[in-house]
Amino acid sequence: MNHKVVINLPIEPHEVPTLRQWAGWAGRHADYPVLFERCNFWAGVREVNDELIAFGYVSGMGLQHGYMEDIIVHPHYQNEGLGQALVEKLLEEAERFGLEIVTLTYDSRHTSLYTRSGFTPCSGGVWRKQV
């Protein structure tokens, strides 16, 4: 992998929603740039043409615990170790930031990605607003 993961990479508000859509997720355009103001830190990766190809962030109160979210890799760059590098860089920054616990939720098909990075699978729950 020849891509560099950068903490708090400068990112334009439209870039993450575009990447989310490339990955088949809802764009959530209203979340940006507010997310950058409210999360503890984020990481991003750009291709040589300056296109954002990977993104993820950690949010929380900035005390002991943080929550990792939106680990996204552009479909053309998946299965090249970029997601792993992104997660590991975010965890390094979490340690530097002083976090002792980082949690996340993920689809079970991604279990090996996260266990390789040191996460321990456990039971939990997710609440979603009924629409």
C-alpha positions as a printed Julia matrix, in Angstrom:
131×3 Matrix{Float64}:
   0.0    0.0    0.0
   1.51   3.31  -1.09
  -1.12   5.6    0.41
  -0.48   7.75   3.48
  -3.11   7.97   6.22
  -3.2   11.53   7.59
  -4.79  12.6   10.87
  -7.07  15.64  10.47
  -6.44  15.74   6.74
  -7.97  18.92   5.28
 -11.25  17.8    3.72
 -13.87  19.85   1.89
 -17.48  19.38   3.17
 -18.65  17.63  -0.03
 -15.85  15.04  -0.11
 -16.99  12.65   2.64
 -20.62  12.52   1.41
 -19.28  11.74  -2.07
 -17.09   8.95  -0.68
 -20.03   7.61   1.34
 -22.1    7.42  -1.83
 -19.29   5.66  -3.72
 -19.35   3.05  -0.93
 -23.13   2.62  -1.32
 -24.02   4.55   1.85
 -26.31   7.55   2.25
 -24.38  10.78   1.63
 -25.57  12.56   4.81
 -24.58  15.92   3.34
 -26.04  17.8    6.34
 -23.44  16.17   8.64
 -20.57  18.06   7.03
 -18.76  20.26   7.99
 -20.41  19.98  11.45
 -18.85  16.55  12.01
 -15.34  18.01  11.75
 -16.21  20.52  14.48
 -17.64  17.9   16.85
 -15.48  14.79  16.53
 -12.21  14.36  18.4
 -10.19  13.65  15.25
 -10.45  12.04  11.84
  -8.16  10.41   9.32
  -8.19  10.49   5.57
  -6.31   9.18   2.56
  -5.98  10.82  -0.83
  -5.05   9.31  -4.18
  -2.31  10.93  -6.27
  -5.02  12.9   -8.11
  -6.05  14.36  -4.69
  -9.34  12.4   -4.56
 -10.42  11.36  -1.05
 -10.38   7.54  -1.08
 -10.63   6.65   2.63
 -12.01   8.27   5.77
 -12.86   7.5    9.38
 -13.19   9.34  12.67
 -13.35   9.03  16.45
 -15.85  10.98  18.51
 -16.77  11.19  22.16
 -16.34  13.41  25.16
 -12.56  13.34  24.86
 -12.2   11.67  28.24
 -11.48   7.95  28.63
 -13.77   6.6   25.91
 -14.17   7.27  22.2
 -16.3    5.82  19.44
 -14.84   4.99  16.0
 -17.2    5.46  13.12
 -17.56   5.63   9.35
 -14.55   3.6    8.28
 -14.99   4.08   4.54
 -12.73   2.96   1.7
 -13.58   3.74  -1.9
 -14.62   0.48  -3.62
 -11.72   0.7   -6.12
  -9.23   0.62  -3.23
 -10.76  -2.05  -1.01
  -8.88  -5.24  -0.1
  -5.5   -3.49  -0.34
  -4.94  -2.94   3.4
  -6.13   0.65   3.34
  -8.97   0.05   5.83
  -6.56  -1.7    8.19
  -4.07   1.18   7.94
  -6.85   3.71   8.56
  -8.1    1.9   11.67
  -4.58   1.48  13.07
  -3.75   5.17  12.52
  -6.97   6.19  14.28
  -6.09   3.91  17.21
  -2.58   5.39  17.42
  -4.13   8.85  17.55
  -6.62   7.66  20.19
  -3.7    6.63  22.4
  -1.93   9.93  21.8
  -5.2   11.74  22.55
  -5.46   9.91  25.89
  -8.35   7.56  25.13
  -8.24   4.23  26.94
 -11.3    2.63  25.33
 -12.49   2.84  21.72
 -15.67   1.1   20.64
 -17.35   0.7   17.28
 -20.15  -1.2   15.62
 -19.6   -3.09  12.4
 -21.11  -5.65  10.1
 -20.0   -9.18  11.06
 -18.32  -9.64   7.66
 -15.71  -7.1    8.84
 -14.85  -8.89  12.1
 -11.37  -9.97  10.97
 -10.44  -6.41   9.99
 -11.18  -5.14  13.46
  -9.83  -8.1   15.45
  -6.51  -7.76  13.59
  -6.4   -4.2   14.93
  -6.97  -5.33  18.51
 -10.73  -5.02  18.91
 -12.47  -7.73  20.92
 -15.89  -8.72  19.56
 -18.59  -8.44  22.21
 -22.33  -8.21  22.45
 -23.99  -4.84  22.3
 -27.0   -3.13  20.97
 -27.98  -0.39  18.57
 -30.98   1.89  18.97
 -32.41   3.59  15.91
 -35.14   6.17  15.7
 -38.26   4.73  14.1
 -39.2    6.52  10.89
